[in-house]
CSV table of C-alpha atoms in Angstrom, one decimal:
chain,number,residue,atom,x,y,z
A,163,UNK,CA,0.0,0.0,0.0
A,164,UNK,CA,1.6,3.4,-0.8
A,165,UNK,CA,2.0,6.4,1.1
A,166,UNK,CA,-0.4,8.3,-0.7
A,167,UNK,CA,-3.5,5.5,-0.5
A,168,UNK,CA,-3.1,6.4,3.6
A,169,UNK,CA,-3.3,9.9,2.7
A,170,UNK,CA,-4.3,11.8,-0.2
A,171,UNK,CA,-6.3,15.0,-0.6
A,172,UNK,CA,-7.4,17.0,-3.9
A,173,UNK,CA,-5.6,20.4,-4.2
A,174,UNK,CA,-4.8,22.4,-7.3
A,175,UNK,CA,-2.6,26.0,-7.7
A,176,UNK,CA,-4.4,27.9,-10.6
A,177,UNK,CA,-2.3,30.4,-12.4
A,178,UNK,CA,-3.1,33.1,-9.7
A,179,UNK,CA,-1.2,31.4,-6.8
A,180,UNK,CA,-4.7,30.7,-5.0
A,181,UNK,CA,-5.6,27.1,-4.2
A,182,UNK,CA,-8.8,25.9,-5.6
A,183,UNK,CA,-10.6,23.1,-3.6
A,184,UNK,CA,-12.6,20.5,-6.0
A,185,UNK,CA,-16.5,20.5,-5.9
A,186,UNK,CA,-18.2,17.5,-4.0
A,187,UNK,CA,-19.8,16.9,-7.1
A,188,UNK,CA,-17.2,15.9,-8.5
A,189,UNK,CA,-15.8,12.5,-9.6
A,190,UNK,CA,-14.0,11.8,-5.4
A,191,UNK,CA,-17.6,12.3,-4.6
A,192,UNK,CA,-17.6,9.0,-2.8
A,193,UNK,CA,-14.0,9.5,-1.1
A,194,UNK,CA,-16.0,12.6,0.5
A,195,UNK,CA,-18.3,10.5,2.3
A,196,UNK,CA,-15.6,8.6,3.8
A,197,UNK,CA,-13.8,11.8,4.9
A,198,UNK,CA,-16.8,11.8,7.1
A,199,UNK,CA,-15.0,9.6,9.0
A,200,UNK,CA,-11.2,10.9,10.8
A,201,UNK,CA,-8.4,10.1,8.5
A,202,UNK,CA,-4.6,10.6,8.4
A,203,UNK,CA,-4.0,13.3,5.7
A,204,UNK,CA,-0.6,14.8,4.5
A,205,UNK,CA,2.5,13.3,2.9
A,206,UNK,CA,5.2,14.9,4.3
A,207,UNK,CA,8.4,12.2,5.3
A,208,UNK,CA,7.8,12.7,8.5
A,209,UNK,CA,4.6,11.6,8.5
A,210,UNK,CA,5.7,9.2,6.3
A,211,UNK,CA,7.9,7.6,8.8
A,212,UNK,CA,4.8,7.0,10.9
A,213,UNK,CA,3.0,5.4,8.6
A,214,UNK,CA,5.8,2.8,7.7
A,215,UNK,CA,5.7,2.1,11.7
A,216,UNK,CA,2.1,1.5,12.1
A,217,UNK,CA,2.5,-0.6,8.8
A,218,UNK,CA,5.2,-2.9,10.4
A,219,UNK,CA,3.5,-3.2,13.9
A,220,UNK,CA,0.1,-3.6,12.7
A,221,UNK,CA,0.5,-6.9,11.5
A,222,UNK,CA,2.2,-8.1,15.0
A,223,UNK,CA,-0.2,-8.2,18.2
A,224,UNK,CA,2.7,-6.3,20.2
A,225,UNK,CA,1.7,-3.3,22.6
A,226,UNK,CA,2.4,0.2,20.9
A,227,UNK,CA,2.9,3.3,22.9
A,228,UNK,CA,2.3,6.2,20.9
A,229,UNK,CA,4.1,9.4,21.8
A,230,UNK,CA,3.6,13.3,21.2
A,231,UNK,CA,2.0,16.4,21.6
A,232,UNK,CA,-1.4,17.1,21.9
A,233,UNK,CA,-3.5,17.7,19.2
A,234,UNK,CA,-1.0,15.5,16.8
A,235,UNK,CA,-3.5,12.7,16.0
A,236,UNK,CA,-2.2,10.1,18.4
A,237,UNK,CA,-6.0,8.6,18.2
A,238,UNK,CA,-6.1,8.5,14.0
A,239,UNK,CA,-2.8,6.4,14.6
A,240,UNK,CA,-4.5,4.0,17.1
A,241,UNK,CA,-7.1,3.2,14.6
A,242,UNK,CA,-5.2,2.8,11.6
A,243,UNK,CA,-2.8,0.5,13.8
A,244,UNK,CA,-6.2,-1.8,15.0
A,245,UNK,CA,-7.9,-1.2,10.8
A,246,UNK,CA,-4.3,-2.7,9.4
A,247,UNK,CA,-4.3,-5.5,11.9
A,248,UNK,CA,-5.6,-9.1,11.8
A,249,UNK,CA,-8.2,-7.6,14.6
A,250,UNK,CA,-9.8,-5.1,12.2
A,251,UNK,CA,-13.0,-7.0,12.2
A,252,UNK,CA,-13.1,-7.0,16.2
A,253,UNK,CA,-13.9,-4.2,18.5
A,254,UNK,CA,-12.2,-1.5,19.1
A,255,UNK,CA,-12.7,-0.2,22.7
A,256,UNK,CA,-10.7,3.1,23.6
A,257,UNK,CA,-10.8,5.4,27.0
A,258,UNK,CA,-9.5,8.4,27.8
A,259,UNK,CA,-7.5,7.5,31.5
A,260,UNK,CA,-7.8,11.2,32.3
A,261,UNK,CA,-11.2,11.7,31.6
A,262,UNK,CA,-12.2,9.3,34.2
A,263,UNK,CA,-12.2,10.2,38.2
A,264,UNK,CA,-9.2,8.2,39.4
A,265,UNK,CA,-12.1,6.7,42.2
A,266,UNK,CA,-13.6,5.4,39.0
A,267,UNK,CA,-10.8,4.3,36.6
A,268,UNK,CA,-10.8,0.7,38.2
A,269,UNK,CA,-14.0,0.0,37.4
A,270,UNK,CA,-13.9,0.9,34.1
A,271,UNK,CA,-10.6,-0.8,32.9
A,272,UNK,CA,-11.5,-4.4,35.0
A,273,UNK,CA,-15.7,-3.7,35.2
A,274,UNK,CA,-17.2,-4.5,38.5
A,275,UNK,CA,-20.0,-7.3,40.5
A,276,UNK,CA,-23.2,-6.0,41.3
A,277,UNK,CA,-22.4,-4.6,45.6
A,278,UNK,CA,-18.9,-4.0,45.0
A,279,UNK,CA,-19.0,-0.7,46.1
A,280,UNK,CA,-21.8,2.1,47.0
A,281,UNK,CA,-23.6,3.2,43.9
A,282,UNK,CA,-23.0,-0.4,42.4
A,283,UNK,CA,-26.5,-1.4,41.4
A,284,UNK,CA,-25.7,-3.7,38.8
A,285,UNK,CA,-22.8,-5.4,36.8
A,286,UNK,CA,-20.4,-3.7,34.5
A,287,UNK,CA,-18.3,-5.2,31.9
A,288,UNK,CA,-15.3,-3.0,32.1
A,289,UNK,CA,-13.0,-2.1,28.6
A,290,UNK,CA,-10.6,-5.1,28.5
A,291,UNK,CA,-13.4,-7.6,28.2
A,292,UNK,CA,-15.2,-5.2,25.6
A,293,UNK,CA,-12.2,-5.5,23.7
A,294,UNK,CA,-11.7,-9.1,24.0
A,295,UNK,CA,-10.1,-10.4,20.5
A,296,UNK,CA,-9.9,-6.7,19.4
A,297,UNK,CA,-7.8,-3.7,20.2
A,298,UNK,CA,-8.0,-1.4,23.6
A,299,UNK,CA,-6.4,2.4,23.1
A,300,UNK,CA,-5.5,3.5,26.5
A,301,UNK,CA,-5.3,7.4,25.9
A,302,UNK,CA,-3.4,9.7,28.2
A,303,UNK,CA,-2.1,6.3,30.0
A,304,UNK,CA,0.4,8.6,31.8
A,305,UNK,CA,-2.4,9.7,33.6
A,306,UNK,CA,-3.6,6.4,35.4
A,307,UNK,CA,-2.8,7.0,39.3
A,308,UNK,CA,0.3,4.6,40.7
A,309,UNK,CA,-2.4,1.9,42.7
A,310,UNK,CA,-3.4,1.3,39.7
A,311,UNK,CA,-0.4,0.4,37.7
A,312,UNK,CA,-0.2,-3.2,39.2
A,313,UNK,CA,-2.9,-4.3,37.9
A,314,UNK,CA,-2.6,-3.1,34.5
A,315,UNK,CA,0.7,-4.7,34.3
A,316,UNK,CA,-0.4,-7.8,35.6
A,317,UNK,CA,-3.3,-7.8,32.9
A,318,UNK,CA,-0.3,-6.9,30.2
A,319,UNK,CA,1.2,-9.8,30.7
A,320,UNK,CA,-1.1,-12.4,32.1
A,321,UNK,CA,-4.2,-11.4,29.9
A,322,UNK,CA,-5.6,-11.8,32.9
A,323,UNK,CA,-8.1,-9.9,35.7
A,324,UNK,CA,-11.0,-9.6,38.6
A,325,UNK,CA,-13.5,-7.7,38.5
A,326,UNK,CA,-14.2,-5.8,41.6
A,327,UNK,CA,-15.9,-7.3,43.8
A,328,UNK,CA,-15.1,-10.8,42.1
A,329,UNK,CA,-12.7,-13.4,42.7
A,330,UNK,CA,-13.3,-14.9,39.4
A,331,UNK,CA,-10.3,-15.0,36.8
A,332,UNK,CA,-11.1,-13.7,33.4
A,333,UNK,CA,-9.0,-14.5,30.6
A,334,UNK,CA,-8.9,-12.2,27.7
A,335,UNK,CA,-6.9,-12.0,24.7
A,336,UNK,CA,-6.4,-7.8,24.1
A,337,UNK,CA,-3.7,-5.9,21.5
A,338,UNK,CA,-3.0,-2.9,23.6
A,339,UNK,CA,-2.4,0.1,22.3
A,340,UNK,CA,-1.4,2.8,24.6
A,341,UNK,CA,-0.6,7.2,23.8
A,342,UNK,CA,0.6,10.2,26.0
A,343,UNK,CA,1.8,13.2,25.6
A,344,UNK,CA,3.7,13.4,28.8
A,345,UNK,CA,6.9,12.3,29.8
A,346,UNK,CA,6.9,9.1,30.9
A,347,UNK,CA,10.9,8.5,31.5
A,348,UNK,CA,10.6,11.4,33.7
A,349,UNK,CA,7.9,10.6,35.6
A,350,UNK,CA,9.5,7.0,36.1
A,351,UNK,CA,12.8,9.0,37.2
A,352,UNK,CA,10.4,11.1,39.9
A,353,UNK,CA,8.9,7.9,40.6
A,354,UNK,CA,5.1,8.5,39.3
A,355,UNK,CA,5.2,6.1,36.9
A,356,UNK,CA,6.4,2.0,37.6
A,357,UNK,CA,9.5,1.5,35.4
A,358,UNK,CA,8.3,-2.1,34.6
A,359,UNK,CA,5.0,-0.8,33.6
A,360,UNK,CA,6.7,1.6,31.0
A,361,UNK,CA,8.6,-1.5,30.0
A,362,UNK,CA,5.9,-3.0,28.9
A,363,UNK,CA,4.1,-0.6,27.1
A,364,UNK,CA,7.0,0.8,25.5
A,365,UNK,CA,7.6,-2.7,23.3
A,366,UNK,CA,6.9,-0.3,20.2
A,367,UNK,CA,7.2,3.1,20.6
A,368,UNK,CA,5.9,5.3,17.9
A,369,UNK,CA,6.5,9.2,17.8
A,370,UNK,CA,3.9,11.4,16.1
A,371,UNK,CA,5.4,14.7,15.0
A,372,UNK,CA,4.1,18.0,15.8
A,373,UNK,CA,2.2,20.2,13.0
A,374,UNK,CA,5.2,22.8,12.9
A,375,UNK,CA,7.6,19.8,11.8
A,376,UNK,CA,5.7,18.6,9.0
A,377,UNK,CA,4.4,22.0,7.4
A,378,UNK,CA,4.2,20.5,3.8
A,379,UNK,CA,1.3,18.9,4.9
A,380,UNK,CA,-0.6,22.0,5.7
A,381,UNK,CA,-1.7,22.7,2.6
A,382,UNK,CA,-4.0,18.9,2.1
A,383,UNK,CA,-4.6,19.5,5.7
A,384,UNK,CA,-6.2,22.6,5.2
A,385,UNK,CA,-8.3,21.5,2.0
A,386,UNK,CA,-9.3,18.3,3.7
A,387,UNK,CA,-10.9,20.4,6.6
A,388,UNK,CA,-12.4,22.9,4.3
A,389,UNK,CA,-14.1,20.3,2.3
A,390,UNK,CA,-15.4,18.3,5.4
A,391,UNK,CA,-16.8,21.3,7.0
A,392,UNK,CA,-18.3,23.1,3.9
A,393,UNK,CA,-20.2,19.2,3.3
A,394,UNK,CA,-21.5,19.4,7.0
A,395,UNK,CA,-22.8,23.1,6.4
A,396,UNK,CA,-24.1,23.2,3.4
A,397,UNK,CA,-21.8,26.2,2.2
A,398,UNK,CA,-19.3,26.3,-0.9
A,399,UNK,CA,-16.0,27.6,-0.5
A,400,UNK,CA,-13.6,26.8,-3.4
A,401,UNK,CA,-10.8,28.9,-2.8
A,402,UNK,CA,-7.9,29.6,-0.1
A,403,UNK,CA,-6.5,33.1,-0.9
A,404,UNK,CA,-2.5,32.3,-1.3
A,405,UNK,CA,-2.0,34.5,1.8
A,406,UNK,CA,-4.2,33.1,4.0
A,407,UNK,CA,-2.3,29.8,3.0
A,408,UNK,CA,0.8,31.6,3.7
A,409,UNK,CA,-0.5,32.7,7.2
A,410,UNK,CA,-1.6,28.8,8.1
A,411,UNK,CA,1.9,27.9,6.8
A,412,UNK,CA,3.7,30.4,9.0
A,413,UNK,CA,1.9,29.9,12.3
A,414,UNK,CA,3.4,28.0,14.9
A,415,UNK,CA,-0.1,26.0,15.5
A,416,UNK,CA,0.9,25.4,19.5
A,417,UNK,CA,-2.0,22.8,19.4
A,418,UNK,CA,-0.9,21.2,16.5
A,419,UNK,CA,-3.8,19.7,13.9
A,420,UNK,CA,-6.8,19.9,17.1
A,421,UNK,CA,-6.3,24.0,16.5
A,422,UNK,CA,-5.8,23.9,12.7
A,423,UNK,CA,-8.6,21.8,12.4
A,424,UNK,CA,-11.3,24.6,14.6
A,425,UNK,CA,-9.7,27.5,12.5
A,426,UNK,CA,-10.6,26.1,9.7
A,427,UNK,CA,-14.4,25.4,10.9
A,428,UNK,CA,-14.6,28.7,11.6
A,429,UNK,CA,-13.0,30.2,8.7
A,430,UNK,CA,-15.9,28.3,6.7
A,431,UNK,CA,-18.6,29.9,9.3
A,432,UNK,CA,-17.4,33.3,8.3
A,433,UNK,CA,-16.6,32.5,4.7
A,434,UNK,CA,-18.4,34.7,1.7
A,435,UNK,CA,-18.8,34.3,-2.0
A,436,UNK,CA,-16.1,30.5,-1.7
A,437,UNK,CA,-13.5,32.3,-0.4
A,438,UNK,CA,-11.9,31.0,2.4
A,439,UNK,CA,-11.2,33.9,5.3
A,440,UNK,CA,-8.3,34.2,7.2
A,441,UNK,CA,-8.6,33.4,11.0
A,442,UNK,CA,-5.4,34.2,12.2
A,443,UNK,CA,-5.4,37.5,11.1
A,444,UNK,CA,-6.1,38.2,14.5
A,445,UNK,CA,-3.2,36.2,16.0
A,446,UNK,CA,0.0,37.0,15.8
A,447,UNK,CA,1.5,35.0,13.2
A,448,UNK,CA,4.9,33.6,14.1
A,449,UNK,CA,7.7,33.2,11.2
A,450,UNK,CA,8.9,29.9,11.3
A,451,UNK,CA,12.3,30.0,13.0
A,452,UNK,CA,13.8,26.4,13.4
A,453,UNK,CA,14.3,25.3,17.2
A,454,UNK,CA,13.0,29.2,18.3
A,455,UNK,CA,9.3,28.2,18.6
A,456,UNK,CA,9.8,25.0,19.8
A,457,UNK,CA,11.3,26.4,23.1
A,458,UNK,CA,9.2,28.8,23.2
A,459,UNK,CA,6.8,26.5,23.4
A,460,UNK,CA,8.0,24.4,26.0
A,461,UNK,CA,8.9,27.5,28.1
A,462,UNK,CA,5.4,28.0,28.1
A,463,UNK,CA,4.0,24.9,29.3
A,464,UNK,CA,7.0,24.9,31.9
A,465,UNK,CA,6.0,28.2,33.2
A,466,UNK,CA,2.4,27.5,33.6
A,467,UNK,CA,3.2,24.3,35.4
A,468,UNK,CA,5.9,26.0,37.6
A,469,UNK,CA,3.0,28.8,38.4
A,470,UNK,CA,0.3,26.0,38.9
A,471,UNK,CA,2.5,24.1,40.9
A,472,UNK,CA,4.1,27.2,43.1
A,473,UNK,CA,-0.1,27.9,43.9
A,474,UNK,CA,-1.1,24.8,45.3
A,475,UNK,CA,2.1,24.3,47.5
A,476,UNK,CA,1.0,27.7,49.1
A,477,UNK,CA,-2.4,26.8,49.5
A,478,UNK,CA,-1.6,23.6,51.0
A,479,UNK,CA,0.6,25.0,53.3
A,480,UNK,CA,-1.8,27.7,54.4
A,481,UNK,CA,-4.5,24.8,55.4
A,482,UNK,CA,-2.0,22.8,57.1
A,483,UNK,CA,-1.9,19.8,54.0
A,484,UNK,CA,-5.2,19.3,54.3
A,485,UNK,CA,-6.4,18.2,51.0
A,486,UNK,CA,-10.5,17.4,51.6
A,487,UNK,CA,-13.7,19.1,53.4
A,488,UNK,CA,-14.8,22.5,53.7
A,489,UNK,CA,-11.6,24.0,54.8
A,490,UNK,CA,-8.9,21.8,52.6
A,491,UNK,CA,-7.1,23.1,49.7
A,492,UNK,CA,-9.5,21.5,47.0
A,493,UNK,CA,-12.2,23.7,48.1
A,494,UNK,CA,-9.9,26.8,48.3
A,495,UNK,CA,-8.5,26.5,44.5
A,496,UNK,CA,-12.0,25.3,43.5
A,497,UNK,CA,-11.5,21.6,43.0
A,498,UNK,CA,-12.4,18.2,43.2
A,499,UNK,CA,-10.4,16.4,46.1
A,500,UNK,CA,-9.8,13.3,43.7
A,501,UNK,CA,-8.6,16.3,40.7
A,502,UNK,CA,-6.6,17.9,43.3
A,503,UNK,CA,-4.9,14.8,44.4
A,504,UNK,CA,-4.2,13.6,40.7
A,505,UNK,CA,-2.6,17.0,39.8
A,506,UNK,CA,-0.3,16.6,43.0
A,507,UNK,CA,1.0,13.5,41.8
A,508,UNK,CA,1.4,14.9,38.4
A,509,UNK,CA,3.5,18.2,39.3
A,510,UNK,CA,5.6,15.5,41.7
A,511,UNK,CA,3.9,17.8,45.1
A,512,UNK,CA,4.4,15.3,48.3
A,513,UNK,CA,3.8,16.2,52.2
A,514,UNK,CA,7.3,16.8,53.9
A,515,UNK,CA,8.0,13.9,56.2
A,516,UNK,CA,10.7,15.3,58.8
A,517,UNK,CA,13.3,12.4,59.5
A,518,UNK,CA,15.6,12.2,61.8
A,519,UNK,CA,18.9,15.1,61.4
A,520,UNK,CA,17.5,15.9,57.9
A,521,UNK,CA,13.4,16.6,55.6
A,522,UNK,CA,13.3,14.1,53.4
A,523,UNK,CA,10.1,14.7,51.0
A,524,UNK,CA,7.4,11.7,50.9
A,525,UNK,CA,4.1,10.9,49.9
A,526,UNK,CA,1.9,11.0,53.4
A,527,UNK,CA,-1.7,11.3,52.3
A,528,UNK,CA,-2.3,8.6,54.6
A,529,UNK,CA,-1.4,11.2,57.5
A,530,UNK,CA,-3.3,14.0,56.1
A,531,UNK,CA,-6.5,14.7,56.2
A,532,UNK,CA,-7.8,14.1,52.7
């Protein structure tokens, strides 16, 4: 299969420098419909790099860890890994690890027994048996809470689990496919993620590249949107001025193809007469320097942690470490306990345990009052 069967788009350059998208109408009338449906679009090398990976790996049942910043597409990878696999007539079960209270996560990887807990009224089936014979994509797996690690290593290897509340075995055969877009070797160095854990996910790591390092691919990017949004409402735009092209080309796009991807919607929404208009001509439109924007980038997200970090130390310290109840530092900053507690162990924020001749930092939420 070539490179350009995974990804092609229909873009033409008329004599005036302007790109012209082709009608629905036309002849790709029936690829349109599929672009209902997300697709990996763009031919740059880098992206063709990828795509070789996923080719290779897809035909093993070995455990992929995909890698990279938000926004890349780490999901559209996952499913062309499980559509290019022996499984692709299985299920394919994913969850978002972050999206789910960290009280909850259990349950919803290993399912539970009718009683297990309070608010348990009946049984649940939880995601690795959904995906039994098919493919689970663990998203944001960086963000699954250190008690909870075991088990999903044990089930890595043993295909293997209880339910809660259940001390029946079930066996389950599951291709794993795992993403982040966090460190993990870092927080395995800090000591927030189990090092045999990483291990194991990271049989097959595959590295998705951020927007701004494969801006050849704007261009198809950028025509693929405008087509799939002018289908959804009903309006025809068949032209991107070569400056507003220019503009999506020099951007930095911080949030990679998410953020390309709602300019363009609302580039259509405010489009007249099938010319596309320009949405960044708001923004400030960054030249492309090599390696400028990319630390300025992570300068950003550093000092926004640091900041986010610096706040909850102080609180904390102002209620005495409580975390929980009316006067604890969740209700101070505004959050849940269990979001408050999972953003601790994610900025690497512990409760000084004094020792004897020296402080030695520690994890004590058992002593505080949470």
């Amino acid at each position: 299969m070539t490179q350009t069967s995974w990804a092609r788009e229909v873009l033409a350059v008329n004599r005036t420098g302007s790109y012209e998208i082709e009608d629905a109408t036309s002849a790709n009338s029936n690829e349109l419909s599929a672009n209902e449906l997300p697709r990996i679009v763009g031919n740059s090398a880098a992206l063709g790099c990828v795509l070789d990976l996923v080719r290779v790996v897809a035909a093993t049942d070995s455990t992929v860890l995909i890698e990279g910043e938000t926004g890349t597409g780490k999901d559209l990878v996952a499913h062309a890994i499980h559509n290019a696999s022996q499984r692709v007539g299985r299920a394919f079960i994913k969850l978002n690890c972050a999206a789910i209270p960290l009280d909850l996560l259990e349950s919803e990887l290993f399912g539970h027994e009718k009683g297990a807990f309070t608010g348990a009224i009946a049984q649940k089936v939880g995601r690795f048996e959904m995906a039994d014979k098919g493919t689970l994509f663990l998203d944001e797996v960086g963000d699954i809470p250190p008690a909870l690690q075991p088990k999903l290593l044990r089930v890595l290897q043993e295909q293997e689990f209880e339910r809660l509340g259940s001390g029946c075995t079930h066996r389950v055969d599951v291709r794993l496919v795992a993403a982040t877009n966090r460190n993990l070797i870092k927080m395995v160095a800090r000591g927030q993620f189990r090092s045999d854990l990483y291990y194991r996910l990271n049989v097959f790591p595959v590295l998705l590249p951020a927007l701004r390092e494969r801006r050849e691919d704007i261009p198809a990017l950028v025509t693929h949107f405008v087509r799939l949004f002018s289908r959804r409402m009903g309006k025809q735009v068949d032209t991107v001025p070569p400056e507003t092209m220019a503009a999506f080309q020099s951007y930095s796009w911080p949030g990679n193809i998410r953020e390309l991807q709602n300019l363009v919607e609302r580039a259509v929404i405010l489009s007249r007469d099938g010319v596309l208009q320009n949405p960044l001509h708001k923004k400030q439109t960054e030249i492309m320097i090599p390696g400028l924007h990319r630390t300025r980038t992570y300068y950003s997200s550093k000092a926004f942690e640091d900041s986010d970090r610096a706040l909850i130390l102080e609180t904390l310290q102002q209620v005495g470490w409580i975390v929980g109840g009316p006067h604890g530092a969740a209700t101070r900053l505004g959050l849940k306990r269990t979001t408050l507690l999972a953003r601790m162990t994610r900025l690497g924020i512990s409760r000084p345990i004094p020792q004897e001749g020296t402080s030695v930092p520690g994890v004590a939420y058992q002593d505080a009052q949470i």
